[in-house]
Coordinates of C-alpha atoms in Angstrom, one line a residue:
Chain A
M151 CA 70.1 69.4 -182.8
V152 CA 67.5 69.5 -180.8
G153 CA 65.9 66.0 -180.5
A154 CA 65.0 63.4 -178.1
P155 CA 67.1 63.7 -174.9
Q156 CA 70.7 63.1 -174.7
E157 CA 73.3 62.6 -172.5
G158 CA 73.9 65.7 -170.2
Q159 CA 70.3 67.1 -170.8
R160 CA 67.7 67.4 -168.7
S161 CA 65.2 64.9 -169.2
K162 CA 61.3 65.5 -167.5
G163 CA 62.3 62.5 -165.1
S164 CA 65.6 63.5 -163.9
T165 CA 64.1 67.2 -163.4
Y166 CA 61.9 66.3 -160.9
F167 CA 64.0 63.5 -159.2
R168 CA 66.5 66.6 -158.9
L169 CA 64.1 68.5 -157.2
N170 CA 62.8 65.6 -154.9
L171 CA 66.3 65.0 -154.1
S172 CA 67.2 68.7 -152.8
A173 CA 63.8 68.2 -150.6
F174 CA 65.0 64.9 -149.2
L175 CA 68.7 66.0 -148.3
D176 CA 67.1 68.8 -146.5
I177 CA 69.2 71.3 -148.3
P178 CA 68.5 75.0 -147.2
A179 CA 67.4 76.9 -150.2
P180 CA 69.4 79.4 -151.7
T181 CA 68.4 83.2 -151.1
M182 CA 68.1 83.1 -155.0
A183 CA 66.6 80.6 -156.2
D184 CA 68.0 78.8 -159.7
P185 CA 66.2 81.0 -163.1
F186 CA 65.3 77.5 -164.3
D187 CA 63.2 76.6 -161.0
S188 CA 61.8 80.2 -160.9
A189 CA 60.4 79.8 -164.9
L190 CA 58.7 76.4 -163.7
D191 CA 57.3 78.1 -160.5
L192 CA 56.3 80.8 -162.6
L193 CA 54.8 78.1 -165.3
R194 CA 53.3 76.9 -162.1
R195 CA 51.4 79.6 -161.4
L196 CA 50.3 81.2 -164.7
N197 CA 47.2 80.2 -166.4
P198 CA 48.1 76.6 -167.5
K199 CA 45.9 77.0 -170.6
D200 CA 48.2 79.6 -172.0
T201 CA 51.1 77.2 -171.1
A202 CA 52.4 77.3 -174.5
Q203 CA 52.7 80.8 -174.5
H204 CA 54.1 81.7 -171.2
L205 CA 56.7 79.3 -172.0
Q206 CA 57.5 81.0 -175.2
N207 CA 57.8 84.4 -173.4
I208 CA 60.2 83.2 -171.0
I209 CA 62.6 81.5 -173.5
Q210 CA 62.5 84.7 -175.2
I211 CA 63.5 86.9 -172.2
A212 CA 65.9 84.0 -171.1
P213 CA 66.8 82.2 -174.0
D214 CA 69.7 79.9 -172.2
L215 CA 67.1 77.8 -170.3
A216 CA 65.1 77.0 -173.9
E217 CA 66.7 73.5 -174.0
D218 CA 66.1 72.9 -170.7
L219 CA 62.4 74.2 -170.5
L220 CA 61.4 72.8 -173.7
S221 CA 62.6 69.1 -172.9
S222 CA 60.8 69.6 -169.2
V223 CA 57.8 71.8 -169.7
D224 CA 54.7 69.3 -171.1
Q225 CA 52.6 71.2 -173.5
P226 CA 49.4 69.7 -175.3
L227 CA 49.7 66.7 -177.9
T228 CA 49.6 67.5 -181.3
V229 CA 48.1 65.3 -183.9
K230 CA 49.8 64.4 -187.4
R231 CA 49.1 61.8 -189.9
C232 CA 51.6 59.0 -190.8
K233 CA 52.0 59.5 -194.8
K234 CA 53.2 55.8 -195.2
T235 CA 50.1 54.1 -193.2
G236 CA 47.6 56.7 -192.9
R237 CA 47.1 56.7 -189.3
D238 CA 47.4 59.5 -186.9
Y239 CA 50.1 59.8 -184.5
L240 CA 50.8 62.5 -181.7
I241 CA 54.5 64.8 -181.9
C242 CA 56.3 65.5 -179.2
D243 CA 60.1 66.3 -178.1
Y244 CA 60.7 62.5 -178.2
N245 CA 60.5 62.4 -181.7
R246 CA 61.4 65.1 -182.9
D247 CA 64.7 65.8 -184.9
G248 CA 64.6 69.3 -186.2
D249 CA 61.5 69.9 -188.1
S250 CA 61.0 66.3 -188.8
Y251 CA 58.8 63.7 -186.9
R252 CA 59.1 60.0 -186.1
S253 CA 56.0 58.1 -187.0
P254 CA 55.4 55.4 -184.6
W255 CA 53.8 53.3 -187.2
S256 CA 56.2 53.4 -190.2
N257 CA 59.6 54.4 -188.1
E258 CA 60.0 57.0 -190.8
F259 CA 60.9 60.8 -189.9
D260 CA 58.6 63.5 -192.1
P261 CA 59.8 65.2 -193.6
P262 CA 62.6 62.9 -194.6
L263 CA 65.8 63.9 -192.6
D264 CA 68.3 63.4 -195.5
E265 CA 68.5 65.2 -198.5
G266 CA 67.8 63.1 -201.3
G267 CA 68.0 60.2 -199.5
A268 CA 64.7 57.3 -199.6
G269 CA 63.5 58.8 -196.3
G270 CA 63.2 57.4 -192.9
V271 CA 66.0 55.9 -190.9
G272 CA 67.5 52.3 -191.8
A273 CA 67.7 49.4 -189.4
G274 CA 71.2 50.6 -188.9
G275 CA 69.9 54.1 -188.0
S276 CA 72.1 57.1 -189.6
E277 CA 75.3 58.9 -187.4
G278 CA 74.4 62.1 -185.6
A279 CA 70.8 62.4 -187.5
G280 CA 68.2 61.4 -184.8
E281 CA 70.1 59.3 -183.1
G282 CA 68.7 59.7 -179.6
A283 CA 65.1 59.5 -181.7
V284 CA 65.7 56.1 -183.1
P285 CA 65.9 53.1 -181.1
G286 CA 68.2 50.2 -181.8
E287 CA 66.8 47.1 -183.5
R288 CA 65.7 45.2 -180.1
V289 CA 63.8 48.6 -178.7
R290 CA 62.3 49.0 -182.0
K291 CA 60.6 45.7 -181.5
L292 CA 59.5 46.4 -177.9
E293 CA 58.2 50.0 -179.3
I294 CA 56.4 48.0 -182.4
K295 CA 54.6 46.2 -179.4
A296 CA 53.9 48.8 -176.7
N297 CA 52.3 50.6 -179.6
E298 CA 50.2 47.7 -180.1
A299 CA 49.4 47.1 -177.0
F300 CA 48.8 50.5 -176.0
D301 CA 46.4 51.1 -178.7
V302 CA 44.3 48.1 -177.3
Y303 CA 44.0 50.0 -173.8
R304 CA 43.6 53.4 -175.7
E305 CA 40.8 51.6 -177.1
L306 CA 39.5 50.1 -174.1
Y307 CA 39.7 53.4 -171.7
Y308 CA 39.4 56.4 -174.3
E309 CA 37.0 54.8 -177.2
G310 CA 38.5 57.2 -179.6
G311 CA 41.5 59.1 -179.8
V312 CA 45.0 58.5 -180.9
S313 CA 48.1 57.0 -178.9
S314 CA 51.4 57.0 -179.6
V315 CA 54.4 55.6 -177.8
Y316 CA 58.5 56.1 -178.1
F317 CA 61.4 54.2 -177.0
W318 CA 65.2 55.1 -177.0
N319 CA 68.4 53.2 -176.0
T320 CA 69.8 54.7 -172.3
D321 CA 73.2 53.3 -171.1
D322 CA 71.5 50.7 -168.9
G323 CA 68.4 49.9 -170.5
F324 CA 65.8 51.9 -172.3
A325 CA 63.4 54.5 -172.0
G326 CA 60.2 55.8 -173.5
V327 CA 57.2 57.8 -173.4
V328 CA 53.4 56.7 -174.0
L329 CA 51.2 59.5 -174.8
M330 CA 47.5 59.5 -175.4
K331 CA 45.2 62.3 -176.6
K332 CA 41.4 62.6 -176.3
S333 CA 39.2 65.4 -177.7
S334 CA 35.3 65.9 -177.2
T335 CA 33.3 66.4 -180.3
P336 CA 33.4 70.0 -181.5
G337 CA 30.4 72.1 -181.5
G338 CA 29.0 71.5 -178.2
T339 CA 28.4 74.0 -175.3
N340 CA 31.0 71.4 -173.4
Q341 CA 34.4 71.0 -174.8
G342 CA 37.1 69.2 -173.7
V343 CA 40.7 68.0 -174.5
W344 CA 42.7 65.5 -172.1
D345 CA 46.4 64.6 -173.0
S346 CA 48.7 62.2 -171.0
I347 CA 52.3 61.9 -171.2
H348 CA 54.1 59.2 -169.0
V349 CA 58.0 59.4 -169.0
F350 CA 59.8 56.3 -167.7
E351 CA 63.4 55.4 -167.6
A352 CA 63.8 51.5 -167.3
R353 CA 67.0 50.3 -165.7
E354 CA 67.8 46.8 -167.0
R355 CA 69.7 45.0 -163.4
G356 CA 69.8 41.5 -164.6
R357 CA 66.4 39.3 -163.8
T358 CA 64.5 42.8 -162.3
T359 CA 64.1 46.2 -164.1
N360 CA 63.9 49.1 -162.2
Y361 CA 61.3 51.7 -163.9
Q362 CA 61.1 55.4 -163.0
L363 CA 57.5 56.5 -164.4
T364 CA 56.7 60.5 -164.5
S365 CA 53.2 61.0 -165.7
T366 CA 51.3 64.5 -166.6
V367 CA 47.7 64.8 -167.5
I368 CA 46.8 68.1 -169.1
L369 CA 43.0 68.6 -168.9
Q370 CA 41.2 71.2 -170.5
L371 CA 37.7 71.9 -170.1
S372 CA 35.4 74.9 -171.2
S373 CA 31.4 75.6 -171.0
S374 CA 29.8 78.5 -172.3
T375 CA 26.0 78.8 -172.2
N376 CA 24.0 81.7 -171.8
S377 CA 22.5 80.5 -167.8
L378 CA 26.5 80.1 -167.1
G379 CA 28.6 82.5 -169.0
D380 CA 31.9 81.1 -169.4
L381 CA 33.8 78.9 -167.8
D382 CA 37.2 77.7 -168.2
L383 CA 38.5 74.6 -166.1
S384 CA 42.0 73.8 -167.4
G385 CA 45.0 72.4 -165.8
N386 CA 47.7 69.5 -165.2
M387 CA 49.2 67.3 -162.6
T388 CA 52.0 65.4 -162.3
R389 CA 52.7 62.7 -160.2
Q390 CA 55.7 59.7 -160.3
I391 CA 56.5 56.5 -159.2
E392 CA 59.1 54.0 -159.0
Q393 CA 59.3 50.3 -159.0
D394 CA 61.7 47.0 -159.4
L395 CA 59.7 44.6 -161.4
P396 CA 60.9 40.9 -162.3
V397 CA 61.9 40.4 -165.9
D398 CA 62.3 37.0 -168.0
N399 CA 61.6 38.1 -171.5
D400 CA 61.3 41.4 -173.3
E401 CA 57.0 40.3 -173.0
N402 CA 57.4 41.2 -169.2
H403 CA 58.2 45.0 -170.0
I404 CA 55.4 45.3 -171.8
V405 CA 53.2 44.1 -169.4
N406 CA 55.1 46.2 -166.6
I407 CA 55.0 49.6 -168.1
G408 CA 51.3 48.5 -169.3
R409 CA 50.4 47.9 -165.6
L410 CA 52.2 51.1 -164.2
V411 CA 50.9 53.6 -166.8
E412 CA 47.3 51.9 -166.1
D413 CA 47.4 52.2 -162.2
M414 CA 48.4 55.6 -162.7
E415 CA 46.1 56.8 -165.0
L416 CA 43.3 55.6 -162.7
K417 CA 44.9 57.3 -159.4
M418 CA 45.3 60.3 -161.8
R419 CA 41.9 60.3 -163.4
N420 CA 40.5 60.0 -159.3
L421 CA 42.6 63.1 -158.4
L422 CA 41.7 65.4 -161.4
Q423 CA 38.1 64.6 -160.8
E424 CA 38.6 65.4 -156.9
V425 CA 40.7 68.6 -157.5
Y426 CA 38.5 70.0 -160.9
F427 CA 35.1 69.4 -159.1
G428 CA 35.3 68.9 -155.9
K429 CA 38.1 71.3 -154.6
A430 CA 37.2 74.0 -156.8
K431 CA 33.7 73.9 -156.3
D432 CA 34.7 74.0 -152.5
I433 CA 37.0 76.8 -153.0
V434 CA 33.9 78.8 -154.6
G435 CA 31.9 77.7 -151.7
D436 CA 34.3 79.2 -149.1
L437 CA 34.3 82.7 -151.6
R438 CA 30.7 82.8 -151.7
S439 CA 28.0 81.0 -149.1
T440 CA 24.7 79.4 -151.1
K441 CA 23.2 79.7 -147.6
L442 CA 22.6 83.3 -145.3
L443 CA 25.7 82.8 -142.9
S444 CA 23.5 84.5 -140.4
K445 CA 21.4 81.6 -140.7
D446 CA 24.3 79.4 -140.7
R447 CA 25.5 81.0 -137.3
A448 CA 21.9 80.7 -136.3
E449 CA 22.1 77.6 -136.2
R450 CA 25.2 76.8 -135.0
D451 CA 23.9 79.2 -132.0
L452 CA 21.0 77.0 -131.8
Q453 CA 23.0 73.8 -131.9
R454 CA 25.5 74.9 -129.2
E455 CA 23.0 76.0 -126.8
L456 CA 20.6 72.7 -127.2
I457 CA 24.1 70.6 -126.3
S458 CA 24.7 72.6 -123.4
G459 CA 21.2 72.0 -122.3
I460 CA 21.3 68.3 -122.3
G461 CA 24.2 68.6 -120.2
K462 CA 22.8 70.4 -117.7
Chain B
M171 CA 64.1 95.8 -174.0
S172 CA 60.3 97.4 -174.5
S173 CA 59.6 93.6 -175.7
D174 CA 60.6 92.2 -172.3
T175 CA 58.7 94.4 -170.1
G176 CA 55.5 94.1 -172.5
I177 CA 56.2 90.1 -171.0
L178 CA 56.8 90.6 -167.9
S179 CA 53.9 93.0 -167.5
S180 CA 52.1 89.8 -168.9
F181 CA 53.1 87.8 -166.3
V182 CA 52.3 90.2 -163.7
E183 CA 48.7 90.6 -164.7
G184 CA 48.8 86.9 -165.1
A185 CA 49.2 86.4 -161.4
P186 CA 46.9 84.3 -159.7
P187 CA 45.1 85.8 -156.4
G188 CA 47.1 86.3 -153.5
E189 CA 50.2 84.9 -155.7
L190 CA 51.6 88.5 -157.1
D191 CA 54.6 88.4 -154.7
D192 CA 55.4 84.8 -156.1
V193 CA 55.4 85.9 -159.7
I194 CA 57.3 89.0 -158.9
N195 CA 60.0 86.6 -157.2
D196 CA 60.1 84.6 -160.2
I197 CA 60.5 87.0 -162.5
R198 CA 63.7 88.3 -160.0
N199 CA 65.2 85.0 -160.4
L200 CA 65.3 85.1 -164.2
L201 CA 67.8 87.6 -164.0
V202 CA 66.6 89.8 -166.7
S203 CA 67.9 93.2 -167.1
T204 CA 64.0 95.3 -167.2
S205 CA 64.2 96.4 -163.6
I206 CA 60.7 95.8 -161.8
S207 CA 60.1 99.1 -161.1
D208 CA 59.7 99.2 -164.7
L209 CA 56.8 97.4 -164.3
G210 CA 54.5 100.2 -162.6
D211 CA 51.8 100.3 -165.1
A212 CA 51.3 96.7 -165.2
F213 CA 51.1 96.5 -161.1
Q214 CA 48.8 99.2 -161.1
R215 CA 46.4 97.4 -163.9
Y216 CA 46.5 94.1 -161.8
N217 CA 45.6 96.0 -158.9
E218 CA 42.7 98.1 -160.2
E219 CA 41.4 95.4 -162.3
Q220 CA 41.7 92.7 -159.5
F221 CA 40.5 95.1 -157.0
V222 CA 43.1 94.1 -155.0
T223 CA 42.4 95.2 -150.9
A224 CA 44.5 97.1 -148.8
K225 CA 44.3 97.9 -144.3
L226 CA 44.1 101.3 -143.9
P227 CA 47.0 102.1 -141.5
G228 CA 45.5 103.1 -138.2
S229 CA 42.7 101.0 -138.8
S230 CA 40.7 97.5 -138.9
Q231 CA 38.7 98.4 -142.1
H232 CA 39.9 97.2 -145.4
V233 CA 39.2 99.2 -148.9
I234 CA 39.3 98.4 -152.4
I235 CA 41.6 99.5 -155.1
S236 CA 39.6 100.2 -158.4
S237 CA 39.9 102.8 -161.5
H238 CA 36.3 103.8 -160.5
S239 CA 37.5 104.7 -156.6
S240 CA 40.8 106.9 -158.1
L241 CA 42.0 110.2 -157.6
G242 CA 44.6 110.2 -159.8
D243 CA 48.8 110.6 -158.5
G244 CA 48.6 106.9 -156.8
R245 CA 45.7 108.3 -154.6
Y246 CA 42.3 106.7 -153.9
Y247 CA 39.2 106.8 -151.9
D248 CA 36.6 105.1 -149.8
I249 CA 33.1 106.2 -148.6
E250 CA 32.3 103.9 -145.8
T251 CA 35.4 105.6 -144.0
S252 CA 35.4 108.9 -145.8
S253 CA 39.0 108.7 -146.4
S254 CA 41.2 108.8 -148.9
F255 CA 44.7 107.6 -149.2
A256 CA 47.8 106.8 -151.4
F257 CA 48.9 103.6 -152.2
D258 CA 52.1 102.1 -153.5
H259 CA 51.2 99.5 -156.6
E260 CA 54.4 97.3 -155.9
T261 CA 53.9 96.8 -152.1
Q262 CA 50.3 96.9 -152.1
K263 CA 50.5 99.4 -149.2
A264 CA 47.8 102.5 -148.2
S265 CA 49.6 105.2 -146.7
G266 CA 48.7 108.9 -146.1
V267 CA 45.1 108.6 -145.3
Q268 CA 43.1 112.3 -145.3
S269 CA 39.7 112.6 -144.4
H270 CA 37.6 112.6 -147.8
V271 CA 33.5 113.6 -148.1
L272 CA 31.8 112.5 -151.2
E273 CA 30.3 115.3 -153.0
S274 CA 27.9 114.2 -155.7
E275 CA 24.5 114.5 -156.7
Q276 CA 24.4 110.8 -156.3
A277 CA 25.2 110.8 -152.7
D278 CA 22.2 109.6 -151.5
L279 CA 21.9 106.7 -153.8
V280 CA 25.6 105.9 -152.8
K281 CA 25.1 105.9 -149.1
S282 CA 22.1 104.1 -149.7
T283 CA 23.7 101.0 -152.2
L284 CA 26.2 101.1 -149.7
K285 CA 24.4 100.3 -146.6
S286 CA 22.1 97.5 -148.6
L287 CA 25.5 96.3 -150.1
A288 CA 27.0 96.1 -146.4
Q289 CA 24.3 93.7 -145.3
Y290 CA 24.5 91.4 -148.3
A291 CA 28.4 91.4 -147.7
K292 CA 27.6 90.0 -144.3
D293 CA 24.9 87.7 -145.3
Y294 CA 26.8 85.8 -147.9
F295 CA 30.6 86.5 -148.1
P296 CA 32.5 85.1 -145.2
N297 CA 35.4 87.7 -146.1
A298 CA 34.3 90.4 -148.6
V299 CA 35.4 94.0 -149.3
Y300 CA 33.2 96.4 -151.0
G301 CA 32.7 99.7 -152.4
V302 CA 30.0 102.2 -154.1
Y303 CA 31.0 105.0 -156.1
P304 CA 29.8 107.7 -158.2
I305 CA 31.2 107.4 -161.8
E306 CA 31.3 108.9 -165.4
D307 CA 30.8 112.9 -164.2
H308 CA 28.4 111.6 -161.6
S309 CA 25.8 110.3 -164.2
K310 CA 26.4 106.6 -163.0
I311 CA 27.1 104.9 -159.8
A312 CA 29.7 101.6 -159.5
V313 CA 29.2 98.7 -157.6
I314 CA 32.1 96.8 -156.3
L315 CA 32.7 93.7 -154.2
V316 CA 35.6 91.4 -153.9
A317 CA 36.0 88.3 -152.0
N318 CA 39.2 86.8 -151.4
K319 CA 40.4 83.6 -149.5
Y320 CA 44.3 82.2 -149.9
S321 CA 45.6 78.9 -148.4
P322 CA 49.0 78.8 -149.6
K323 CA 50.0 75.9 -147.3
N324 CA 47.0 73.9 -149.3
F325 CA 48.4 74.9 -152.8
W326 CA 45.2 77.3 -153.4
N327 CA 43.8 80.6 -153.6
G328 CA 40.3 81.7 -154.5
R329 CA 39.0 85.2 -155.3
W330 CA 35.0 86.0 -156.3
R331 CA 34.9 89.8 -158.1
S332 CA 31.6 91.5 -158.7
F333 CA 30.8 95.0 -160.7
Y334 CA 28.6 96.5 -161.5
T335 CA 27.1 99.7 -162.8
Y336 CA 23.6 101.2 -162.1
D337 CA 22.5 104.1 -164.8
P338 CA 19.8 106.1 -162.7
S339 CA 18.6 107.8 -166.0
S340 CA 17.6 104.3 -167.6
G341 CA 16.9 102.3 -164.8
T342 CA 19.9 99.8 -165.7
L343 CA 22.4 97.4 -164.2
E344 CA 24.6 96.1 -165.7
G345 CA 28.0 94.2 -164.8
A346 CA 29.5 90.7 -164.4
I347 CA 30.5 88.1 -161.9
K348 CA 34.2 86.5 -162.1
V349 CA 35.5 83.4 -160.3
D350 CA 39.1 82.7 -160.2
V351 CA 40.7 79.3 -158.6
H352 CA 44.0 78.4 -158.3
Y353 CA 45.1 74.8 -157.2
Y354 CA 48.7 74.0 -157.9
E355 CA 49.6 71.0 -155.7
D356 CA 52.4 69.1 -157.9
G357 CA 50.3 71.1 -160.7
N358 CA 48.4 73.9 -162.0
V359 CA 44.7 74.0 -162.3
R360 CA 42.9 77.1 -162.6
L361 CA 38.9 78.2 -163.0
L362 CA 38.3 81.1 -164.6
T363 CA 34.5 82.3 -165.1
T364 CA 32.7 85.0 -166.6
K365 CA 28.7 85.7 -166.4
P366 CA 27.4 88.9 -167.4
V367 CA 24.7 90.5 -165.4
T368 CA 22.0 92.8 -166.9
A369 CA 18.6 93.8 -165.3
S370 CA 16.2 96.6 -165.3
I371 CA 15.4 98.2 -162.1
P372 CA 13.0 101.3 -162.6
S373 CA 12.8 102.2 -158.7
G374 CA 16.5 102.5 -158.4
T375 CA 16.6 102.6 -154.7
G376 CA 20.1 100.9 -152.8
S377 CA 18.0 98.0 -151.3
S378 CA 16.0 97.3 -155.0
I379 CA 19.7 97.5 -156.5
L380 CA 21.1 94.5 -153.7
R381 CA 17.7 92.8 -154.1
E382 CA 18.6 92.2 -158.1
I383 CA 21.9 91.7 -157.6
T384 CA 21.4 89.1 -154.5
T385 CA 18.7 86.9 -157.0
A386 CA 21.2 87.3 -159.8
E387 CA 24.8 85.9 -157.8
K388 CA 22.5 83.4 -156.2
K389 CA 21.7 82.3 -159.5
Y390 CA 24.7 82.3 -160.6
Q391 CA 26.3 80.2 -157.8
D392 CA 23.8 77.4 -158.3
E393 CA 24.0 77.5 -162.0
L394 CA 28.2 77.3 -161.9
N395 CA 27.7 74.3 -159.3
K396 CA 25.3 72.7 -161.7
G397 CA 28.0 73.5 -164.4
F398 CA 30.7 71.1 -162.3
T399 CA 28.5 68.5 -162.0
T400 CA 27.5 68.5 -165.9
L401 CA 31.2 68.6 -167.0
S402 CA 32.3 66.0 -164.8
E403 CA 29.2 63.6 -165.8
G404 CA 29.5 64.6 -169.0
T405 CA 32.6 65.7 -170.6
F406 CA 35.2 64.4 -167.9
K407 CA 33.4 60.8 -168.3
S408 CA 33.5 61.4 -172.0
L409 CA 37.3 61.4 -172.6
R410 CA 38.6 58.7 -170.3
R411 CA 36.4 56.2 -168.7
Q412 CA 37.1 55.1 -165.2
L413 CA 37.7 51.4 -166.2
P414 CA 37.3 49.4 -169.9
I415 CA 33.2 48.9 -170.4
T416 CA 34.3 45.6 -168.9
R417 CA 34.8 46.7 -165.5
Q418 CA 38.1 44.9 -165.2
K419 CA 41.6 46.1 -165.7
I420 CA 43.7 45.1 -168.7
E421 CA 44.9 42.0 -169.0
W422 CA 48.3 42.9 -170.4
E423 CA 49.9 39.4 -170.6
K424 CA 47.5 38.6 -173.5
V425 CA 47.5 42.3 -174.7
A426 CA 51.5 41.7 -174.6
G427 CA 50.9 38.6 -176.8
Y428 CA 47.8 39.1 -178.9
R429 CA 47.5 41.3 -181.9
L430 CA 45.1 44.1 -181.7
G431 CA 41.6 43.2 -183.0
Q432 CA 41.7 40.4 -180.4
D433 CA 39.3 39.9 -177.8
I434 CA 41.1 41.5 -174.7
G435 CA 40.3 42.0 -171.4
G436 CA 37.4 39.6 -171.5
G437 CA 34.6 41.2 -173.8
S438 CA 34.8 42.9 -177.0
S439 CA 35.5 46.5 -176.4
R440 CA 34.8 47.6 -180.3
R441 CA 31.8 49.4 -181.1

């Protein structure tokens, strides 16, 4: 079964922490890098718009890396409609069991997991089938709360789009993923799609909980007009944060996770703005000057003369 | 095996500006059975398509690699230095420089265009390599300019490419400007643009060709800068607000306790 993260599988969080740890401990880089790290490096270089295709290609030539890569590499999210509630939800590796996906609104898998069964998974879960993907009773309650809260968040910040939250139990608490997707109205000359993927682990330690959050935003923008030609500005950025926060009751978890995600998205939105529109424009300006370079030089020379003149 | 070669070739040809060596290293570390030397065709396509530049040995001059300046057998030529050279597509190094004198019925047009192109490059590009070559059995000329700036320490690299053909018999200039920028600090962001250019230049002199190119490229850069603003203030903003319409962050204590549909964050969010 390839489903939600299990014991021994590299989750998004642990991958990045593993990389950070070796940098922190100042371990010298081996002459031959780990194939997994090389695959990630390759995906960081090739056109991010085609990450899904590149990922498939890497898996074809290095099948051993399939499971680790599929659970580590973020791809644009797909929207599915919940058959029971009629509401849209987002699918990813964390609500998947084989070819079935669990709706956060109904808690049922589509297509149903058990052949001939009633469909979905009962409160007790069913042994083996998607055990990692179906949270226990307490965590499912939290998951329902989180979906309600982030639905409000989505409306306030995105004014549209789709959100989904999936939780699962871990040995020392629980973990989850908060997903957001918004696409611009089709048909215009400018197009855009935003995908947010926030993966967190909550380690419960008595009155405080340790939260580790790894957030990725995938932002694809394009424009096509006669005067501009074709422009594609696509990519993804990832950031991490770790915090210990007090927890008195389960509602505090929603508040803590909500704030962490909200602060992170604000930070990342500012970062994306800076990189996509500031940095990219500056680099183009470094390649070709909008002004005559000789004029630039002449102005600088003149300035130097004036300054040295004042000095005399 | 052959499909592996196809995949690896697509990785090579997709390498961002200045990052071919990194991509090759990654491919090596994937421990595939296909050898890097089997990817020779992909290296050549990449180098010719990207107008990769090489320093001529024993000189400070940089020259362009393109299919339009190819002599076959891995050799290329450059008109400004009147030389030909061998080029290793895997290491991107030039060697075996020989004298090469241009013999073409377009020789005068090539030389006058080259002179104007050199001035244009100096005027607007801090770091550009360029060339003009007779093509299609000496019936047309190709005008090529490439400007690279690599800053791997700051996790970005960029490339500007211009390619035009000029047909003296019809007086038509056709070509395209392409920009490729890669930013990869804790992420992977890529800007890829293509702007087709066509113009009619009946009095086809080198200076009139470059006057047209200068105008087109200046106009394009202005449009591109406007495009950044439009995307930032239009599309980007409409995808996600910086703050809710109330200009306040969310009051999570309320959200966690309340049900959907009630007022959150001090004001109604519903349209």
